[in-house]
């Protein structure tokens, strides 16, 4: 008879076979073990697992039943027996086996979790929530999990990661640790690791709301709106009493430009928990984008009633552009910006300074206004630096790769009947939202938003995320990698873009992608989308750059925090646009904001003609278009064109020395 030591060696050998995905050899080893001891519970359980993997559910049930009979406290065997019944379609049997085990072993967290997952699927949500709560209550890693979550909330991701990894060493199926590590991977843009971790969590507990919420975030990281919405909806189905789930759904819907549904979701969240200042602020954002400015103001003020230090809400009011603060608002902001509580909230402190800049600009106190704008930018720059030298290297590389010969050799496959993307690009605050709104008012054009897809493709082609570059060690392979793509590769990337943006353009003949930073990637776009149209929006350099400087961008645009850096960025933009115009003659139409204001109809006709569109009077009355607008100019484009913004920067002229000096060589001929 085989000794106990030999049995352990055989079992380890079987595990090695499984790890190598050699299930047949593992089954042979288990057969040998069971021939010596037909009631060995570990061997019975592994045989059951192997049959499950082969989808031999009847055999799996037989082996797993014997394992449980041999060892009634064998939780893993009980869970797998339940899974076998589940996959055979017998959910009641699957649940009853788990309940029977818990009657005798009421403190087993894993079995409570398995029961909760099953009950959620069966639609027994209240019982499912009770079971999920029990799984948390009896979790042996509860304290470590709470410490990890607290570390995350305190801005200590390294500590959180160490704790989550410690938990997984003790329990490789701990869904909170799996989801926590996946979230950290998403924060770092390491999406392959995030997907692997979420797949494991999904195998263990696919019906838990926080697993589905993590999936929704993962899909949105890749701009995959449909699966993101589906996952967020599933989280709400499972946990309709969870304010967090409704908030997540609202966020996803807002990104999908479903602003009415997003507002409903945020309101459902607030009905469950009114004390959520940031959700009130998010509600304000979607109301603003939909043109409901009074509702947005109310929501922003409600958020400030809950948290007077919420600088982002103060800035959101300022960012309505036509909104004006009163004296009471100014005094409240001045009081908040001086208090120590705000100093631990750098983003809110910066946002509050930007809001004060707008408040003092409204009363034409340009000295204090500029002081606050400068303070806001200085705070943002503490953790977000822009490398001008790296930009220059990228631009030089683009000019070398996308020379006149190569620029003409893009994909020419299969785009004749496909939608035509109109890329409105340039610098922020250059009039791009106005051009977007004019185009979107045409019957053949679908307006979208600042779509991130092209920037994502550039990162992929670089082989490394911008956020994870190590200077001198891991340089991006982009744009040189574009030259290595075959015509088929380029065609597939173009088709991928049209496929991934389908939710936004809906198959319209034309659609607008108004991501301003796409000016860096015109060469790539021209290679993968031969039908693409380019519109370069331009505005007086000082007006454009200062408007950018005083804009508190949610993310990106890190070049905007310093006037001299802004000037160098503008010059680099002009240099690259001149190159694109030379190597892609006739492909790029320039719209000068000031000319659009002074001679609107003529400029609109020229714009439409370049895009291959006939003139429509609706484009003149663009301000009547009720579409969702998700940019800083959302309120301004709801009004007829006005010229007061052309010279709004002149009150600050005396404070713009570093910018004026940097831009000096082009200030007299910037239109050309």
XYZ file of C-alpha atoms in Angstrom:
672
model
C 0.000 0.000 0.000
C 1.262 3.506 -0.850
C 2.580 5.384 2.211
C 1.256 8.783 3.263
C 4.537 10.364 2.111
C 4.156 8.724 -1.298
C 0.564 9.945 -1.495
C 1.712 13.516 -0.861
C 4.376 13.173 -3.544
C 1.814 11.856 -6.011
C -0.560 14.701 -5.200
C 2.206 17.270 -5.737
C 3.034 15.616 -9.049
C -0.610 15.960 -10.108
C -0.565 19.654 -9.181
C 2.524 20.147 -11.364
C 0.718 18.500 -14.277
C -2.238 20.841 -13.784
C 0.064 23.861 -13.703
C 1.489 22.672 -17.019
C -2.092 22.267 -18.329
C -1.546 18.525 -18.747
C -4.894 17.419 -17.323
C -4.679 13.887 -18.732
C -1.481 13.107 -16.812
C -2.943 14.672 -13.661
C -5.998 12.426 -13.976
C -3.799 9.330 -14.333
C -1.948 10.230 -11.128
C -5.236 10.777 -9.275
C -6.520 7.404 -10.532
C -3.395 5.795 -9.081
C -3.965 7.527 -5.733
C -7.615 6.481 -5.576
C -6.748 2.888 -6.447
C -4.793 2.818 -3.181
C -7.354 4.774 -1.113
C -10.757 5.292 -2.720
C -11.846 7.688 0.030
C -8.853 10.064 -0.045
C -10.692 13.428 -0.017
C -7.989 15.508 -1.713
C -7.718 13.053 -4.589
C -11.515 12.877 -4.914
C -11.760 16.653 -4.935
C -9.025 17.013 -7.580
C -10.662 14.344 -9.748
C -13.887 16.296 -9.454
C -12.084 19.490 -10.445
C -10.540 17.775 -13.460
C -13.946 16.546 -14.588
C -15.322 20.063 -14.165
C -12.549 21.379 -16.415
C -13.530 18.761 -19.014
C -17.222 19.711 -18.588
C -18.000 16.155 -17.500
C -20.433 17.486 -14.911
C -22.023 14.162 -13.927
C -18.652 12.610 -13.127
C -17.612 15.805 -11.342
C -20.674 15.591 -9.084
C -19.933 11.930 -8.263
C -16.325 12.578 -7.245
C -17.074 15.789 -5.343
C -19.966 14.217 -3.427
C -17.601 11.456 -2.294
C -15.009 14.069 -1.267
C -17.592 15.876 0.886
C -18.809 12.598 2.401
C -15.215 11.678 3.228
C -14.479 15.139 4.696
C -17.710 17.034 5.590
C -15.757 20.204 6.445
C -13.979 20.324 3.054
C -15.085 23.825 1.939
C -13.330 23.808 -1.454
C -15.018 20.527 -2.401
C -18.405 21.898 -1.320
C -17.905 25.037 -3.464
C -16.871 22.981 -6.491
C -19.791 20.578 -6.010
C -22.088 23.602 -6.014
C -20.372 24.832 -9.182
C -20.959 21.464 -10.880
C -24.678 21.577 -10.043
C -24.745 25.203 -11.210
C -23.189 24.389 -14.566
C -25.680 21.553 -15.002
C -28.435 24.153 -14.594
C -29.584 23.002 -11.145
C -29.260 26.265 -9.201
C -31.500 25.141 -6.337
C -29.328 22.076 -5.708
C -26.214 24.261 -5.973
C -27.533 26.640 -3.317
C -28.885 23.966 -0.969
C -25.499 22.242 -0.766
C -23.839 25.495 0.283
C -26.577 26.219 2.841
C -26.283 22.713 4.298
C -22.536 23.193 4.744
C -23.014 26.606 6.384
C -25.501 25.194 8.883
C -22.619 23.177 10.299
C -19.820 25.661 9.499
C -21.367 29.127 9.851
C -18.064 31.040 9.948
C -16.649 29.984 6.580
C -16.201 33.166 4.554
C -15.467 31.452 1.228
C -18.666 29.426 1.244
C -20.718 32.483 2.245
C -19.147 34.275 -0.716
C -20.008 31.418 -3.080
C -23.586 31.385 -1.792
C -23.890 35.162 -2.189
C -22.642 34.973 -5.769
C -25.199 32.266 -6.572
C -28.076 34.118 -4.912
C -27.259 37.279 -6.879
C -27.524 35.283 -10.093
C -30.840 33.779 -8.963
C -32.219 37.266 -8.315
C -32.509 36.713 -4.555
C -30.778 40.023 -3.894
C -31.650 40.555 -0.221
C -30.460 37.088 0.752
C -27.443 37.579 -1.488
C -26.520 40.798 0.293
C -26.869 39.066 3.673
C -24.602 36.252 2.526
C -22.072 38.753 1.117
C -22.065 40.577 4.441
C -21.382 37.293 6.224
C -18.454 36.637 3.876
C -16.968 39.971 4.902
C -17.760 39.467 8.599
C -15.946 36.108 8.725
C -13.109 37.032 6.360
C -9.854 36.102 8.147
C -8.146 38.913 6.208
C -10.714 41.551 7.101
C -8.296 43.759 9.066
C -5.638 43.660 6.346
C -8.268 44.469 3.718
C -9.447 47.523 5.639
C -5.855 48.688 6.115
C -5.213 48.331 2.387
C -8.342 50.300 1.479
C -7.438 53.013 3.996
C -3.942 53.202 2.498
C -5.452 53.681 -0.944
C -7.754 56.430 0.306
C -4.816 58.128 2.030
C -2.816 58.170 -1.202
C -0.377 55.378 -0.268
C -0.697 52.895 -3.150
C 2.552 51.077 -2.331
C 1.357 50.195 1.161
C -1.983 49.078 -0.253
C -0.256 46.881 -2.833
C 1.920 45.207 -0.193
C -1.154 44.411 1.898
C -3.178 43.063 -1.034
C -0.280 40.808 -2.066
C 0.052 39.566 1.509
C -3.664 38.663 1.499
C -3.350 36.760 -1.802
C -0.520 34.668 -0.395
C -2.988 33.436 2.207
C -5.975 33.207 -0.124
C -5.340 33.284 -3.862
C -9.057 33.777 -4.538
C -9.632 36.754 -2.242
C -11.789 38.939 -4.480
C -11.204 42.189 -2.568
C -7.444 41.768 -2.923
C -7.767 40.773 -6.583
C -9.947 43.799 -7.350
C -7.688 46.066 -5.281
C -4.578 45.023 -7.202
C -6.463 45.321 -10.499
C -7.442 48.874 -9.592
C -3.834 49.738 -8.807
C -2.772 48.258 -12.149
C -5.373 50.398 -13.907
C -4.094 53.485 -12.074
C -0.670 52.715 -13.547
C -2.088 51.927 -17.017
C -0.850 48.320 -16.773
C -4.030 46.948 -18.296
C -2.721 43.438 -19.024
C -2.158 42.823 -15.308
C -5.519 44.370 -14.476
C -7.313 42.057 -16.908
C -5.562 38.974 -15.540
C -6.548 39.849 -11.969
C -10.125 40.671 -12.915
C -10.483 37.413 -14.828
C -9.502 35.587 -11.650
C -11.972 37.615 -9.576
C -14.626 36.978 -12.205
C -14.022 33.231 -11.984
C -14.542 33.329 -8.222
C -17.424 35.807 -7.890
C -18.684 37.245 -11.189
C -21.905 38.537 -9.658
C -20.372 40.711 -6.956
C -21.004 44.385 -7.663
C -17.480 45.574 -6.913
C -16.096 43.050 -9.414
C -18.456 44.395 -12.079
C -17.628 47.995 -11.180
C -13.943 47.190 -11.635
C -14.716 45.683 -15.049
C -16.626 48.818 -16.054
C -13.610 50.946 -15.180
C -11.303 48.571 -17.066
C -13.407 48.860 -20.220
C -13.606 52.639 -19.968
C -9.817 52.754 -19.738
C -9.926 51.386 -23.284
C -12.866 53.548 -24.377
C -15.054 50.453 -24.759
C -18.336 52.026 -23.810
C -20.771 49.143 -24.431
C -19.144 46.550 -22.141
C -18.415 49.270 -19.578
C -22.093 50.239 -19.457
C -23.145 46.586 -19.303
C -20.843 45.903 -16.339
C -22.016 49.040 -14.507
C -25.652 48.057 -15.110
C -24.937 44.590 -13.727
C -23.421 46.126 -10.588
C -26.604 48.180 -10.108
C -28.789 45.117 -10.674
C -26.975 43.195 -7.957
C -26.701 46.087 -5.500
C -29.526 48.564 -6.211
C -29.200 49.867 -2.671
C -25.563 50.868 -3.239
C -25.029 54.570 -3.860
C -21.529 53.784 -5.150
C -22.921 51.519 -7.879
C -25.309 54.218 -9.094
C -22.457 56.723 -9.074
C -20.287 54.411 -11.174
C -23.134 53.918 -13.637
C -23.683 57.676 -13.856
C -20.010 58.231 -14.603
C -20.024 55.650 -17.407
C -23.240 57.026 -18.917
C -21.826 60.559 -18.867
C -18.799 59.361 -20.835
C -21.165 57.790 -23.319
C -22.891 61.174 -23.751
C -26.094 59.734 -22.254
C -26.439 62.747 -20.028
C -30.120 62.389 -19.183
C -29.608 58.814 -18.000
C -26.404 59.840 -16.208
C -28.274 62.562 -14.308
C -30.909 60.000 -13.308
C -28.198 57.645 -12.024
C -26.508 60.380 -9.969
C -29.886 61.380 -8.536
C -30.551 57.739 -7.569
C -27.190 57.708 -5.808
C -28.023 60.924 -3.949
C -31.444 59.574 -2.977
C -29.638 56.717 -1.234
C -27.032 58.988 0.346
C -27.467 62.740 0.124
C -24.134 63.425 1.860
C -22.017 63.011 -1.285
C -20.532 66.349 -2.347
C -18.592 64.914 -5.289
C -21.672 63.169 -6.652
C -23.528 66.477 -6.442
C -20.652 67.953 -8.428
C -20.836 65.156 -11.014
C -24.552 65.828 -11.377
C -23.666 69.454 -12.050
C -21.226 68.389 -14.776
C -23.799 66.371 -16.742
C -26.439 69.082 -16.380
C -23.931 71.640 -17.668
C -23.018 69.441 -20.647
C -26.706 69.103 -21.517
C -27.199 72.880 -21.398
C -29.109 72.994 -18.085
C -26.948 75.692 -16.511
C -29.356 76.644 -13.733
C -29.546 73.011 -12.662
C -25.748 72.784 -12.802
C -25.338 75.848 -10.585
C -27.777 74.404 -8.040
C -25.909 71.086 -7.985
C -22.523 72.776 -7.568
C -23.836 74.928 -4.738
C -25.360 71.856 -3.079
C -21.953 70.183 -3.168
C -20.403 73.241 -1.502
C -23.012 73.160 1.259
C -21.698 69.693 2.080
C -18.009 70.557 1.653
C -16.994 74.198 1.539
C -13.392 73.186 0.771
C -14.369 71.393 -2.427
C -12.295 73.601 -4.693
C -13.318 71.607 -7.759
C -16.929 72.680 -7.212
C -15.902 76.330 -6.911
C -13.933 75.954 -10.128
C -16.887 74.231 -11.806
C -18.942 77.349 -11.147
C -16.158 79.505 -12.553
C -15.838 77.205 -15.563
C -19.381 78.043 -16.618
C -17.588 81.146 -18.004
C -20.670 83.367 -18.076
C -21.341 82.750 -14.357
C -20.235 85.565 -12.033
C -19.381 85.202 -8.350
C -20.848 87.698 -5.897
C -19.055 89.322 -2.970
C -20.249 86.657 -0.536
C -18.770 83.951 -2.794
C -15.437 85.783 -2.959
C -15.252 86.172 0.796
C -16.097 82.511 1.376
C -13.429 81.396 -1.105
C -10.847 83.762 0.400
C -11.602 82.372 3.836
C -11.293 78.757 2.643
C -8.038 79.244 0.744
C -6.310 80.541 3.886
C -7.400 77.708 6.191
C -5.086 74.780 7.010
C -7.755 72.201 6.047
C -7.291 72.990 2.356
C -3.515 72.478 2.460
C -3.875 68.688 2.582
C -6.055 68.752 -0.527
C -3.704 70.023 -3.209
C -6.091 69.547 -6.129
C -8.910 71.357 -4.318
C -6.527 74.109 -3.225
C -5.362 74.607 -6.805
C -8.949 74.601 -8.103
C -9.964 77.155 -5.494
C -7.154 79.460 -6.621
C -8.278 79.157 -10.245
C -11.845 80.000 -9.176
C -10.607 83.064 -7.294
C -8.700 84.104 -10.412
C -11.975 84.067 -12.345
C -13.822 85.871 -9.519
C -11.345 88.775 -9.542
C -11.155 88.849 -13.335
C -14.928 89.402 -13.383
C -14.501 92.613 -11.378
C -11.473 93.629 -13.484
C -9.027 93.357 -10.595
C -6.345 91.964 -12.894
C -3.527 92.067 -10.342
C -5.282 89.815 -7.812
C -6.786 87.741 -10.591
C -3.378 86.961 -12.082
C -1.959 86.282 -8.611
C -4.548 83.582 -8.007
C -4.210 82.077 -11.494
C -0.444 81.885 -10.956
C -0.923 80.234 -7.547
C -3.267 77.629 -9.012
C -0.798 76.780 -11.761
C 2.100 76.590 -9.323
C 0.169 74.109 -7.179
C -0.714 71.934 -10.179
C 2.909 71.984 -11.332
C 4.106 70.461 -8.045
C 3.131 66.979 -9.196
C 2.669 67.388 -12.956
C 5.772 68.452 -14.857
C 6.033 68.996 -18.610
C 9.224 68.131 -20.487
C 9.701 70.619 -23.352
C 12.838 68.844 -24.571
C 10.927 65.578 -24.921
C 8.280 67.381 -26.995
C 10.966 68.778 -29.298
C 12.463 65.305 -29.747
C 9.028 63.903 -30.601
C 8.353 66.661 -33.137
C 11.737 66.219 -34.794
C 11.140 62.469 -35.007
C 7.697 63.055 -36.541
C 9.191 65.343 -39.183
C 11.794 62.713 -40.053
C 9.420 59.736 -40.137
C 6.501 61.440 -41.851
C 8.451 62.990 -44.688
C 6.747 63.996 -47.925
C 7.210 60.578 -49.519
C 6.058 58.478 -46.556
C 3.162 60.793 -45.696
C 1.519 59.962 -49.040
C 1.731 56.187 -48.506
C -1.107 55.528 -46.086
C -3.728 52.815 -46.095
C -6.057 52.864 -49.089
C -8.131 49.826 -48.247
C -11.838 49.549 -47.614
C -12.767 53.076 -46.478
C -14.878 54.257 -49.416
C -18.209 53.631 -47.700
C -17.038 54.301 -44.147
C -17.790 57.366 -41.977
C -15.520 60.369 -42.476
C -13.914 61.594 -39.245
C -13.290 65.333 -39.047
C -10.384 65.962 -36.679
C -10.704 69.418 -35.133
C -7.356 69.995 -33.471
C -4.795 72.550 -32.370
C -4.323 74.074 -28.949
C -6.928 74.156 -26.197
C -8.993 77.372 -25.953
C -8.412 78.149 -29.646
C -12.045 78.059 -30.758
C -12.240 74.315 -31.376
C -15.531 73.907 -29.484
C -17.113 76.631 -31.625
C -15.992 74.872 -34.816
C -17.182 71.537 -33.420
C -20.607 72.997 -32.631
C -20.906 74.547 -36.099
C -20.049 71.243 -37.775
C -22.333 69.252 -35.471
C -25.221 71.509 -36.510
C -25.003 70.100 -40.056
C -27.499 67.343 -40.843
C -24.778 64.917 -42.007
C -22.401 65.416 -39.060
C -22.449 63.811 -35.632
C -20.680 65.752 -32.888
C -18.914 63.590 -30.330
C -16.308 64.737 -27.816
C -12.554 64.776 -27.246
C -12.059 61.122 -28.147
C -8.926 59.548 -26.585
C -8.455 56.741 -29.112
C -5.695 58.196 -31.301
C -3.629 59.116 -28.242
C -4.063 55.529 -27.043
C -2.875 54.096 -30.359
C 0.218 56.314 -30.234
C 1.001 54.936 -26.754
C 0.505 51.376 -27.984
C 2.791 51.961 -30.953
C 5.338 53.423 -28.563
C 5.352 50.193 -26.616
C 5.362 51.969 -23.262
C 2.990 54.270 -21.443
C 4.049 57.914 -21.227
C 3.501 57.687 -17.474
C 5.987 54.825 -17.128
C 8.889 56.035 -19.192
C 12.262 56.145 -17.491
C 14.366 58.888 -19.024
C 17.093 57.385 -21.179
C 16.076 53.774 -20.489
C 12.695 53.089 -22.062
C 12.213 55.529 -24.953
C 9.006 55.289 -26.937
C 9.246 53.530 -30.293
C 6.638 55.944 -31.670
C 6.568 57.475 -34.267
C 9.286 55.318 -35.833
C 7.141 52.212 -35.325
C 4.536 53.599 -37.742
C 6.998 53.146 -40.596
C 7.105 49.409 -39.805
C 3.350 48.930 -40.247
C 2.162 47.198 -43.392
C -0.745 48.574 -45.416
C -2.917 45.861 -43.871
C -1.787 46.908 -40.374
C -2.712 50.510 -41.105
C -6.072 49.547 -42.572
C -6.874 47.408 -39.528
C -5.958 50.234 -37.141
C -8.194 52.615 -39.077
C -11.069 50.136 -38.970
C -10.450 49.648 -35.265
C -10.790 53.398 -34.710
C -14.117 53.485 -36.562
C -15.289 50.411 -34.670
C -14.272 51.679 -31.236
C -15.846 55.106 -31.819
C -19.088 53.620 -33.164
C -20.925 54.394 -29.921
C -20.152 58.062 -30.385
C -20.652 58.582 -34.124
C -23.492 56.085 -34.542
C -22.599 55.405 -38.173
C -23.221 58.994 -39.329
C -21.619 59.896 -42.679
C -19.369 62.415 -40.894
C -18.384 62.833 -37.262
C -16.136 65.187 -35.297
C -13.252 64.118 -33.065
C -12.134 67.296 -31.323
C -9.217 66.066 -29.212
C -6.853 69.083 -29.558
C -3.690 67.053 -28.860
C -4.287 65.039 -32.031
C -2.260 67.712 -33.866
C 0.781 65.720 -32.721
C -0.486 62.651 -34.578
C -1.778 63.960 -37.928
C 0.845 61.812 -39.662
C -0.462 58.646 -37.991
C -4.092 59.568 -38.643
C -3.437 60.230 -42.313
C -1.786 56.815 -42.585
C -4.648 54.819 -41.052
C -7.665 56.913 -42.133
C -7.159 58.135 -45.699
C -10.630 59.731 -45.713
C -9.935 61.825 -42.591
C -10.445 65.599 -42.720
C -8.279 67.941 -40.615
C -9.294 71.338 -39.254
C -6.681 73.407 -37.415
C -8.243 76.014 -35.119
C -6.061 78.985 -34.348
C -6.392 82.117 -32.233
C -4.155 85.059 -31.348
C -1.203 83.408 -29.543
C -1.420 85.566 -26.412
C -5.195 85.177 -26.222
C -4.990 81.420 -26.741
C -2.071 80.796 -24.390
C -3.358 82.959 -21.563
C -6.820 81.414 -21.843
C -5.089 78.033 -21.542
C -3.049 79.238 -18.554
C -6.148 80.248 -16.625
C -8.035 77.021 -17.430
C -7.919 74.398 -14.676
C -7.901 71.295 -16.872
C -9.150 68.067 -15.352
C -6.191 66.125 -16.745
C -3.410 66.412 -19.281
C -2.267 69.754 -20.716
C 0.561 69.884 -18.185
C 2.372 72.353 -20.453
C -0.151 74.997 -19.363
C 1.197 75.590 -15.838
C 4.040 77.941 -16.802
C 3.926 80.921 -19.187
C 7.338 80.350 -20.732
C 6.620 76.645 -21.227
C 3.301 77.576 -22.805
C 5.120 79.802 -25.267
C 7.552 77.058 -26.251
C 4.662 74.615 -26.672
C 2.884 77.074 -28.977
C 6.010 77.520 -31.100
C 6.436 73.741 -31.333
C 2.799 73.450 -32.394
C 3.357 76.003 -35.188
C 6.503 74.180 -36.315
C 4.748 70.809 -36.544
C 1.616 72.209 -38.208
C 3.816 73.840 -40.854
C 5.361 70.423 -41.504
C 1.991 68.684 -41.786
C 0.761 71.340 -44.203
C 3.854 70.844 -46.352
C 3.739 67.028 -46.530
C -0.070 66.761 -46.715
C -0.945 69.640 -49.031
C -4.626 70.503 -49.101
C -5.540 68.145 -46.239
C -5.593 70.730 -43.431
C -8.012 73.656 -43.260
C -7.166 76.493 -40.884
C -9.879 78.377 -39.009
C -8.823 81.641 -37.378
C -11.094 82.323 -34.425
C -11.001 86.081 -34.866
C -11.939 85.745 -38.560
C -14.808 83.416 -37.642
C -16.118 86.078 -35.255
C -15.757 88.932 -37.774
C -16.945 87.172 -40.938
C -18.967 84.199 -39.741
C -20.885 83.066 -42.808
C -17.920 83.281 -45.178
C -15.750 81.308 -42.761
C -18.440 78.666 -42.203
C -18.889 78.194 -45.934
C -15.140 77.680 -46.353
C -15.069 75.195 -43.470
C -17.976 73.144 -44.836
C -16.527 73.164 -48.329
C -13.220 71.763 -47.073
C -15.102 68.965 -45.299
C -17.028 68.091 -48.456
C -20.309 69.328 -47.000
C -22.902 71.543 -48.591
C -23.878 74.764 -46.830
C -26.805 74.529 -44.379
C -28.303 77.539 -42.602
C -28.465 75.513 -39.373
C -24.696 75.905 -39.106
C -25.179 79.674 -38.708
C -27.566 79.121 -35.806
C -25.294 76.548 -34.145
C -26.170 77.957 -30.711
C -29.635 76.413 -31.003
C -28.156 72.909 -31.153
C -29.085 71.109 -27.905
C -26.434 68.389 -28.167
C -24.214 67.489 -25.245
C -21.044 69.623 -25.056
C -18.384 68.430 -22.618
C -15.770 71.176 -22.777
C -14.968 74.420 -21.029
C -16.876 76.339 -23.711
C -20.143 74.447 -23.195
C -22.057 77.556 -22.134
C -20.446 79.923 -24.621
C -21.434 77.864 -27.686
C -25.078 78.028 -26.582
C -25.005 81.720 -27.533
C -24.574 83.545 -30.864
C -21.005 84.511 -31.767
C -19.789 87.548 -29.849
C -16.476 89.396 -30.029
C -15.906 90.325 -26.382
C -13.571 87.367 -25.824
C -11.152 88.396 -28.584
C -9.361 90.956 -26.428
C -10.208 89.647 -22.955
C -6.529 88.895 -22.366
C -5.395 92.494 -22.751
C -6.138 93.401 -19.139
C -3.382 90.946 -18.175
C -0.884 92.092 -20.797
C 1.477 93.535 -18.208
C 1.768 90.148 -16.450
C 2.541 88.057 -19.527
C 6.207 88.988 -19.963
C 7.659 85.445 -20.115
C 4.978 84.420 -22.630
C 5.302 87.553 -24.778
C 9.090 87.283 -24.852
C 8.974 83.599 -25.874
C 6.383 84.214 -28.593
C 7.986 87.431 -29.841
C 9.199 86.116 -33.218
C 5.722 85.045 -34.360
C 3.385 87.622 -32.822
C 3.268 89.719 -35.997
C 2.569 86.905 -38.450
C 0.888 84.190 -36.366
C -1.984 83.687 -38.835
C 0.471 82.474 -41.458
